[in-house]
CSV table of C-alpha atoms in Angstrom, one decimal:
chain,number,residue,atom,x,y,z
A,589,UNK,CA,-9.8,107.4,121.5
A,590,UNK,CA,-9.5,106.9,125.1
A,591,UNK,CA,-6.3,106.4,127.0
A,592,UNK,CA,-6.0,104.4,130.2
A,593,UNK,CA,-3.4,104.7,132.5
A,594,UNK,CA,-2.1,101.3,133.7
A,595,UNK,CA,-0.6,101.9,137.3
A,596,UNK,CA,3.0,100.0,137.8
A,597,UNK,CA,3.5,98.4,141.1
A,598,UNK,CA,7.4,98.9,142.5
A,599,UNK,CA,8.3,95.5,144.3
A,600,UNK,CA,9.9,95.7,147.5
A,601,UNK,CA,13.4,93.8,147.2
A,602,UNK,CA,13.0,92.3,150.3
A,603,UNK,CA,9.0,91.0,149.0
A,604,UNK,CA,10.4,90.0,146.0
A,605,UNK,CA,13.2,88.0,148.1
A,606,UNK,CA,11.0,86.1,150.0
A,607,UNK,CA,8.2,85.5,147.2
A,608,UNK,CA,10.7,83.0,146.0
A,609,UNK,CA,12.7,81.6,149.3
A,610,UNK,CA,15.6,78.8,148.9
A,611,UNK,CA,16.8,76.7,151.6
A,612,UNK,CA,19.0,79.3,153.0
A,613,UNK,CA,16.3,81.6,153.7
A,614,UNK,CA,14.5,78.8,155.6
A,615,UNK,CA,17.3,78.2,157.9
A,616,UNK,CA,18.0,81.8,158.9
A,617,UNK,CA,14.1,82.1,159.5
A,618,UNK,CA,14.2,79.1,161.5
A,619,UNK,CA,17.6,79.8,163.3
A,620,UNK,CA,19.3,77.0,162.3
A,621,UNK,CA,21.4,75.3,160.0
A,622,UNK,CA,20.8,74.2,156.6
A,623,UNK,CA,21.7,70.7,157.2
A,624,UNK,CA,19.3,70.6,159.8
A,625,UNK,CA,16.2,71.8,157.5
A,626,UNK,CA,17.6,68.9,154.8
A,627,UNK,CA,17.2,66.6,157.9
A,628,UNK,CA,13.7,68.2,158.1
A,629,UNK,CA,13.1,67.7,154.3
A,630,UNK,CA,14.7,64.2,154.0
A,631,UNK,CA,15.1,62.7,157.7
A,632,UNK,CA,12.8,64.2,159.7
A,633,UNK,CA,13.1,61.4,162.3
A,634,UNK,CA,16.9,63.0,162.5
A,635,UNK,CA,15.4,66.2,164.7
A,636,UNK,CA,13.9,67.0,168.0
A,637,UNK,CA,10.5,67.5,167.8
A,638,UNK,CA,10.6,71.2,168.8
A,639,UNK,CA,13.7,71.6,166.0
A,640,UNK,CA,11.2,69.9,163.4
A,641,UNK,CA,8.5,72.1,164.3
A,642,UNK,CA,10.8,75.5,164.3
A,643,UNK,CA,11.8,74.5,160.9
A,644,UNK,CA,8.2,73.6,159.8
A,645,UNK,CA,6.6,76.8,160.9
A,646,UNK,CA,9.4,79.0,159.0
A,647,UNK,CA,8.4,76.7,155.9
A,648,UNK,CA,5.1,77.2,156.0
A,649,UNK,CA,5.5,81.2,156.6
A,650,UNK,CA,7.9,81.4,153.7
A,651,UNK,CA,6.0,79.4,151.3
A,652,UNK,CA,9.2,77.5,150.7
A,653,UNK,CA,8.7,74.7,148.0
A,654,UNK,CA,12.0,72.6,147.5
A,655,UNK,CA,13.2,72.0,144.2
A,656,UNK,CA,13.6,68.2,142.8
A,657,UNK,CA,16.1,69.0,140.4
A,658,UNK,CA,19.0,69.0,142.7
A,659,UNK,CA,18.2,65.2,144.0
A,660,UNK,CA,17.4,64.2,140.4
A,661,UNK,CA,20.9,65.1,139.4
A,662,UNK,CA,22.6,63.3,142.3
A,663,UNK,CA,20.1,60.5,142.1
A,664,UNK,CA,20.3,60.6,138.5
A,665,UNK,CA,16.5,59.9,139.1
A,666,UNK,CA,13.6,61.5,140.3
A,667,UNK,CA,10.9,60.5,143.1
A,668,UNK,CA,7.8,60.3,140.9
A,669,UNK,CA,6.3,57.5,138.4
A,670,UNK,CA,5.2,58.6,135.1
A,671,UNK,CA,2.2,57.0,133.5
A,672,UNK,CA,1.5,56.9,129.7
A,673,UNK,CA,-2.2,56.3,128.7
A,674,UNK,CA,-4.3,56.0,125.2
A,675,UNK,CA,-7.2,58.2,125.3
A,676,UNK,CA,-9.0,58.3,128.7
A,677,UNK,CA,-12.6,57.9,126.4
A,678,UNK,CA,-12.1,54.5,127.6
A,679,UNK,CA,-12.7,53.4,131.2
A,680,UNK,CA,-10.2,50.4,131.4
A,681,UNK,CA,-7.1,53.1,131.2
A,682,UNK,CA,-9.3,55.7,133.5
A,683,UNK,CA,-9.5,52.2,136.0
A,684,UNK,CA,-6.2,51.7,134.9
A,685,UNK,CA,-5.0,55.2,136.3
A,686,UNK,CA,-6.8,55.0,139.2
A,687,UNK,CA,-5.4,51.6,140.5
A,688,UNK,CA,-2.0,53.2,139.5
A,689,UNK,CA,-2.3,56.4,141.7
A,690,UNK,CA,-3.8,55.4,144.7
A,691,UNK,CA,-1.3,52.0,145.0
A,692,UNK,CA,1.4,54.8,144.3
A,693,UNK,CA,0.3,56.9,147.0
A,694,UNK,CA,0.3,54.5,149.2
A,695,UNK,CA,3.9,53.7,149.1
A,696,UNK,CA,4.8,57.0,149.7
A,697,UNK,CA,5.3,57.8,145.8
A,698,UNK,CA,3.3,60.2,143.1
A,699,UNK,CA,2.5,59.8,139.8
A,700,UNK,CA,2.3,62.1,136.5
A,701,UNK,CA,0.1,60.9,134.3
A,702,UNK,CA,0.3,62.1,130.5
A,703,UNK,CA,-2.9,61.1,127.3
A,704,UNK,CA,-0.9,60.1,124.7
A,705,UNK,CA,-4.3,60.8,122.3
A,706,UNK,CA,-4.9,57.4,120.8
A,707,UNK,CA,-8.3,56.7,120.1
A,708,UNK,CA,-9.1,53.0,118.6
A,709,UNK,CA,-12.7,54.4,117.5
A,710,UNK,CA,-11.2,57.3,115.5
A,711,UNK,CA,-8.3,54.4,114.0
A,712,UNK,CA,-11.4,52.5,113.1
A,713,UNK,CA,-12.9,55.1,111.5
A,714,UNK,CA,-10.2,56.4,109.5
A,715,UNK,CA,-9.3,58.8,111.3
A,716,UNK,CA,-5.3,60.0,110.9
A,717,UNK,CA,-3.9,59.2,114.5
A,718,UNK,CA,-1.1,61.6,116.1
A,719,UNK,CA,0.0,59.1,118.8
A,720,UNK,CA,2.3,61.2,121.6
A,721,UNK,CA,2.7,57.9,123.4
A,722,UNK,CA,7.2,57.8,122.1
A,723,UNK,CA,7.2,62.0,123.0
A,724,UNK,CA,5.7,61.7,126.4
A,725,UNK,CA,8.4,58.2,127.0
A,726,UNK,CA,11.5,61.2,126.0
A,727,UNK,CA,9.7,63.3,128.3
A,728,UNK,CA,9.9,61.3,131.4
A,729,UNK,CA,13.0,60.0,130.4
A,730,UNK,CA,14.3,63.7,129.8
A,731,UNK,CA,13.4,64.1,133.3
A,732,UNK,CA,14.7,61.0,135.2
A,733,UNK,CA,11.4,59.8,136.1
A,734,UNK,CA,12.2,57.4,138.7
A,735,UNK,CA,9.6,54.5,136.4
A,736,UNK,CA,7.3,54.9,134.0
A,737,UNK,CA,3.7,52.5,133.5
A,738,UNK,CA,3.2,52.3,129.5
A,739,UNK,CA,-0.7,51.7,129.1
A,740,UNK,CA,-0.9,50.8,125.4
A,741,UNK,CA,-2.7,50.1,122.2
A,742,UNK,CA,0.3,49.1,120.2
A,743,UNK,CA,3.4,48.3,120.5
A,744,UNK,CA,5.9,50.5,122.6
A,745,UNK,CA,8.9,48.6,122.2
A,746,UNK,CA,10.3,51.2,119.7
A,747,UNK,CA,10.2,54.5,122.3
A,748,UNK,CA,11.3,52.0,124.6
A,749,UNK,CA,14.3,51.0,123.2
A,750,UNK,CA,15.5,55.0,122.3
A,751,UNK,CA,15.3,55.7,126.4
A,752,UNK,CA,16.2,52.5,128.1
A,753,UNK,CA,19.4,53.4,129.5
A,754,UNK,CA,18.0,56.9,131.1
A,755,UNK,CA,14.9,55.2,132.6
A,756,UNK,CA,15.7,51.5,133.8
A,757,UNK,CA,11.8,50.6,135.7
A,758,UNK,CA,9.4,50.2,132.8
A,759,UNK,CA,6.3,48.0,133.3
A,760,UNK,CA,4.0,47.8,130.2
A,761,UNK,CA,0.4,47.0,131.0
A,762,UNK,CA,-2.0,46.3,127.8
A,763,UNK,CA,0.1,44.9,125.3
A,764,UNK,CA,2.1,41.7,124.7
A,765,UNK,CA,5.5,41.6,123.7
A,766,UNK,CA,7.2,38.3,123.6
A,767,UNK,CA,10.5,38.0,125.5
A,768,UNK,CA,10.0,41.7,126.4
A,769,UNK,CA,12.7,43.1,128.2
A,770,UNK,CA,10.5,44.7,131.0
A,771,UNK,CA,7.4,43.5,133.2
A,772,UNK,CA,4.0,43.4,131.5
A,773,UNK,CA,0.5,43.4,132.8
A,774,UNK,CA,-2.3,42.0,130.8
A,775,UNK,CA,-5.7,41.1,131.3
A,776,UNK,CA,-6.9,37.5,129.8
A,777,UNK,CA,-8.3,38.8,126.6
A,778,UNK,CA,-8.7,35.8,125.0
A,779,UNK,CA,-10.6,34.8,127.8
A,780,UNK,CA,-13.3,38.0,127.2
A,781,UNK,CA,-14.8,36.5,124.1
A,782,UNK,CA,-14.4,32.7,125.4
A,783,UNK,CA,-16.7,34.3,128.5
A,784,UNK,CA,-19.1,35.5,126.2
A,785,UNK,CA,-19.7,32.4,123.8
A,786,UNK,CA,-19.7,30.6,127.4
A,787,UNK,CA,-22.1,32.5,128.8
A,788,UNK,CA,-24.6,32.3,126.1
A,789,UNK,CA,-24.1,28.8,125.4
A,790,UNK,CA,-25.1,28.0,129.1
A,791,UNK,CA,-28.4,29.8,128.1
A,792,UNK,CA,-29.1,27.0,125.0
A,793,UNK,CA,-28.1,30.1,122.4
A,794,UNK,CA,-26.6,28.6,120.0
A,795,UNK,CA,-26.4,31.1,117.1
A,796,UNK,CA,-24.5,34.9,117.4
A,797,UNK,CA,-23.4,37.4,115.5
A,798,UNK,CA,-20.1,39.4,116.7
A,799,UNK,CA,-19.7,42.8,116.1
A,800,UNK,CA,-16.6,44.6,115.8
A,801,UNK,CA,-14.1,46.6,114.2
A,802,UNK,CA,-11.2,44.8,112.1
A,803,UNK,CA,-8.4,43.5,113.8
A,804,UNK,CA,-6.3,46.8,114.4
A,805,UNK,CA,-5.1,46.3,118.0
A,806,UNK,CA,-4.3,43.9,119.6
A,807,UNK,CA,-7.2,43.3,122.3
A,808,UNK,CA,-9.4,42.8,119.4
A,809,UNK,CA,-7.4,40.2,117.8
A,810,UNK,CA,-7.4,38.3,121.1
A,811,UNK,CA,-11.3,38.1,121.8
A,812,UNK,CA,-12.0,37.2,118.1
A,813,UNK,CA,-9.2,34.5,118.7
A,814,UNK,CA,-10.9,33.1,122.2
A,815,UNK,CA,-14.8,33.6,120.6
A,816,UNK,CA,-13.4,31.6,117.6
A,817,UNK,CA,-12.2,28.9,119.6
A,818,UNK,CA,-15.2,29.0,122.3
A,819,UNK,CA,-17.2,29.0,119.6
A,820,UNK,CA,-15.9,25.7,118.1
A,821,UNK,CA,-15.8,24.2,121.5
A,822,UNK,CA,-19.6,24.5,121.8
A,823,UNK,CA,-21.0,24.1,118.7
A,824,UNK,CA,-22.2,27.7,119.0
A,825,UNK,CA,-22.3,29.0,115.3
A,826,UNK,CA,-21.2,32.8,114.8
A,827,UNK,CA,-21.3,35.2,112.1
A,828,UNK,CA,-18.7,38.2,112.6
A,829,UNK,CA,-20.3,41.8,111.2
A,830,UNK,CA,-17.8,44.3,110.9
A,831,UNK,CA,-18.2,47.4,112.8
A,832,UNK,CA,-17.1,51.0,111.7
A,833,UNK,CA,-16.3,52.5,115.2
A,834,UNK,CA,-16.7,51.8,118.7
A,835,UNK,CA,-19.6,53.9,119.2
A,836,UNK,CA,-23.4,53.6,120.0
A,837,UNK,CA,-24.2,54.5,116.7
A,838,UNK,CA,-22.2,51.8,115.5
A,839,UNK,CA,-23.8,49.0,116.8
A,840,UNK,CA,-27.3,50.7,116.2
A,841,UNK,CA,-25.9,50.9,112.1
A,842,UNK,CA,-24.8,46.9,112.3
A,843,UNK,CA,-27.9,45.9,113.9
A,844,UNK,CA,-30.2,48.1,111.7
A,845,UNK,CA,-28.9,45.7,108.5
A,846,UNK,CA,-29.1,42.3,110.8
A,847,UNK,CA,-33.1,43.0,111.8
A,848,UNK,CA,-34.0,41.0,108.5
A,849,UNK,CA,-32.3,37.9,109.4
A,850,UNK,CA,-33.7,38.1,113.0
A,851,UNK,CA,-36.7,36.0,114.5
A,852,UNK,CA,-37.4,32.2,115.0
A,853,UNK,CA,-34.2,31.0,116.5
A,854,UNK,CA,-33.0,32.7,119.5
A,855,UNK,CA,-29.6,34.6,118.6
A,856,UNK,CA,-26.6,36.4,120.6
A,857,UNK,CA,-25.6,39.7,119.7
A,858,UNK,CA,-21.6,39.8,120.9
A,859,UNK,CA,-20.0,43.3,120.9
A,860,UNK,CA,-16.4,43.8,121.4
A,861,UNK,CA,-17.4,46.6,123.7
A,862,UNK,CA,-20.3,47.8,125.5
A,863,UNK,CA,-21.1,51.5,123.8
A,864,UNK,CA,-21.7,49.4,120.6
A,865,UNK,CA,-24.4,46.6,122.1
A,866,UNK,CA,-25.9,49.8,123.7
A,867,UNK,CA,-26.4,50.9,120.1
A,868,UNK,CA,-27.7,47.5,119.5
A,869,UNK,CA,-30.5,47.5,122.5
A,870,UNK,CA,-31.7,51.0,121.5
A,871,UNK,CA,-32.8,49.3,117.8
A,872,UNK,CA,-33.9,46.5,119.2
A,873,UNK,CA,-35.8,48.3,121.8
A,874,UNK,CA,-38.3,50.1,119.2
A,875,UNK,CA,-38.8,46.6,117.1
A,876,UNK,CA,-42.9,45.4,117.5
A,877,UNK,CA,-41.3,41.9,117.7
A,878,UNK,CA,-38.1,41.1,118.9
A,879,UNK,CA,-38.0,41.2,123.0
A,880,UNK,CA,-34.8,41.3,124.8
A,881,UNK,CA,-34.0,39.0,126.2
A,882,UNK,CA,-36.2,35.8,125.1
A,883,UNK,CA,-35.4,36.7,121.1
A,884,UNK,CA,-32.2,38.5,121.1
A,885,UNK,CA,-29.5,38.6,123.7
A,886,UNK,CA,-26.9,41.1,123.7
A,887,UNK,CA,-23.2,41.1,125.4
A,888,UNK,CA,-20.9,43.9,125.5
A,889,UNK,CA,-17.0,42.9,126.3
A,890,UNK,CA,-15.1,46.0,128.1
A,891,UNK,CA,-17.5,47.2,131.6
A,892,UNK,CA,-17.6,51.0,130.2
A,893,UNK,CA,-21.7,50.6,130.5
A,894,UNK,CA,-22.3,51.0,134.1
A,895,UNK,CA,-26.2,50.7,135.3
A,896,UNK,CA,-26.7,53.7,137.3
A,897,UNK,CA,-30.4,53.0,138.1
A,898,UNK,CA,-32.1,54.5,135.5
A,899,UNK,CA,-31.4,52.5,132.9
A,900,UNK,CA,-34.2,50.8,130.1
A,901,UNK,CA,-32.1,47.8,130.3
A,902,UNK,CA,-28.9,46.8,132.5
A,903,UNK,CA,-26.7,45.3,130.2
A,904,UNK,CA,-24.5,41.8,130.4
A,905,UNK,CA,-21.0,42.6,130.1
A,906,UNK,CA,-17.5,41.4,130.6
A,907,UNK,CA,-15.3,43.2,133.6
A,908,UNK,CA,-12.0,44.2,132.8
A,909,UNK,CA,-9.8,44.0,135.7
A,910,UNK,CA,-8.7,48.2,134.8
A,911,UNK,CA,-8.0,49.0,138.4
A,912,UNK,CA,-5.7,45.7,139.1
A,913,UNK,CA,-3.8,46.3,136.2
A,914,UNK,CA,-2.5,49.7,137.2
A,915,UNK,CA,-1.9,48.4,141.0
A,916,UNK,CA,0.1,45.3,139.4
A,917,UNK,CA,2.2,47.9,137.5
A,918,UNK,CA,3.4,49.8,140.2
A,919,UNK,CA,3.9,46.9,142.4
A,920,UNK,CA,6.3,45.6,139.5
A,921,UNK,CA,7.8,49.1,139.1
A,922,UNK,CA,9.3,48.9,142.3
A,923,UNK,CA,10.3,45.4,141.5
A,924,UNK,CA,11.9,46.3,138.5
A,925,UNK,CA,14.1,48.8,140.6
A,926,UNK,CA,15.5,45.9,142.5
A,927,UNK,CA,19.3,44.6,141.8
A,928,UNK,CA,18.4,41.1,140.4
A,929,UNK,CA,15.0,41.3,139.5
A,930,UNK,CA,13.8,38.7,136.6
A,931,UNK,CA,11.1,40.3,134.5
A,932,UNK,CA,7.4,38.7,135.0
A,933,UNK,CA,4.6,38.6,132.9
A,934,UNK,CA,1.2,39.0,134.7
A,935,UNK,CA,-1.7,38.2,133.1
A,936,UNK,CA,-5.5,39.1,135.3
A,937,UNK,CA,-8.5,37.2,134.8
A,938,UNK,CA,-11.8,38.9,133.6
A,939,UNK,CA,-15.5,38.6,134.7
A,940,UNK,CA,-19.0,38.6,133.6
A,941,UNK,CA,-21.9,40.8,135.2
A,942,UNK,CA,-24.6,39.6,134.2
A,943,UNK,CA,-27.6,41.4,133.2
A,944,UNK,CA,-31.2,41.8,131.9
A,945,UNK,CA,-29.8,41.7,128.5
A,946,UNK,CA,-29.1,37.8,128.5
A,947,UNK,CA,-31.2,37.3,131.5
A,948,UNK,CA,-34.9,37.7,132.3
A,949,UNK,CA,-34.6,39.1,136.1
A,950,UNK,CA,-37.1,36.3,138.3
């Protein structure tokens, strides 16, 4: 057996010292006071220029990094926003998060973002779901996160209710709770499947099918709820397929068993989102008969599918105003913050982008 000798390296008190610098080491480096580097910290527009600069320099030299739990106490609130999303597999709460950080950013503010691992595909599927979404609402409120944006699947209003007197700004964006005692920010789902039975009815189709899973959260619920009505509207019949997941494979395994009742009448194929009418196309796509669009159309309902150029097909799809939402919930974090404020519920209309999948290009 060989032995290796592991060399032991003796730390200089003085290294060891400055490898971890506080505010008093920052003023005797800088040769001033320590009230004037907490002017240079918190109210730089308090100092000379020169003074700023002498206390900037010694910062930089020292690697001094201030610690926030000193204004969180007095505060009894920190600086930073939290932000709570499902799982980031889906692009509305990756939008979601980006409208949320750069609107933070903005004003001066930062924001900690934390997956809280729920997956609507894998709840579809069966699969157990170990939702972090009330641990990661203790979390920020453990550390007197100055607000925190609750992107979610279902309803939050019991972590809510365990931390609302640590953490006052919360804005919920994704799910309806009536008379909620916070801000929300939704999107118009009910307006997503009316969109989609519009669209295709202004084509003459006047028979569909809808795929999707069962009515497990609550976005779902509220397209079927606007297709239905649409639907009845415009005399468009529709048959609704249920779906086993939000996947490609999904829609490819729902339109596999549909191919027999296909041909003759024009038809719609409506997906709740767009990974399962890509599933859809790539069936369709190897059928000797069926051509896309002038036999079947196909509409996905969430914007994931994005044509990046090399696409067989560019797909017709409704856009979910993702980046908005997250904008809107900061805005209304601030608002929250404010002595007075009544809560508002803010609800952001959708698109369509319209593709080769409902329409021929001329």
């Amino acid at each position: 057996m060989k032995t290796h000798t592991v060399g032991v390296q003796v730390l200089d008190p003085k290294a060891t010292k400055r490898a971890n610098p506080n505010i008093n080491a920052v003023a005797r480096e800088a040769g001033v006071s320590v009230g004037t580097v907490s002017n240079a910290l918190n109210n730089p527009e308090r100092l000379a220029a020169d003074t700023l600069q002498r206390v900037q320099d010694a910062i930089e030299r020292l690697g001094y990094i201030r610690s926030s739990a000193g204004r969180t106490l007095i505060r009894n609130s920190s600086e930073g926003l939290g932000l709570i999303a499902p799982d980031l597999v889906n692009i509305l709460f990756v939008e979601i998060a980006r409208g949320a950080q750069l609107t933070a950013s903005a004003r001066g503010q930062y924001l900690m973002m934390a997956n809280s691992l729920f997956n609507a595909h894998e709840l579809a599927a069966g699969t157990a779901q170990h939702d972090l979404q009330d641990e990661f609402l203790e979390h920020f409120a453990e550390a007197r996160t100055g607000g925190v944006l609750v992107a979610s699947m279902r309803d939050p209003s019991a972590g809510i209710a365990r931390i609302r007197n640590h953490v006052r700004p919360i804005v919920v964006i994704n799910y309806d709770v009536p008379d909620a005692d916070w801000c929300t920010v939704l999107m118009d789902n009910e307006q997503v499947g009316t969109a989609a039975i519009e669209h295709i009815a202004s084509l003459g189709i006047r028979r569909a099918y809808f795929l999707s899973i069962p009515d497990i959260v609550q976005p779902v619920v509220e397209r079927r709820r606007g297709l239905r009505a649409a639907a009845a509207a415009l005399s468009v019949s529709v048959t609704e397929i249920e779906v086993s997941g939000l996947m490609a494979s999904d829609g490819a395994a729902a339109l596999s068993a549909l191919l027999p009742e296909l041909g003759g009448e024009r038809v719609a194929i409506l997906c709740v989102n767009d990974k399962t009418a890509i599933g859809a196309l790539q069936v369709l796509r190897e059928h000797p008969r069926l051509r896309i669009p002038e036999d079947v159309a196909v509409v996905g309902m969430d914007g994931d599918h994005r044509n990046d150029g090399n696409d067989w097909m560019s797909l017709t799809s409704i856009v979910l105003p993702g980046y908005q939402m997250g904008a809107e919930g900061v805005r209304l974090l601030d608002a929250e913050a404010q002595a007075g404020h009544a809560h508002e519920r803010v609800v952001l209309p959708i698109s369509i982008r319209v593709g080769a999948s409902t329409v021929r290009p001329s």
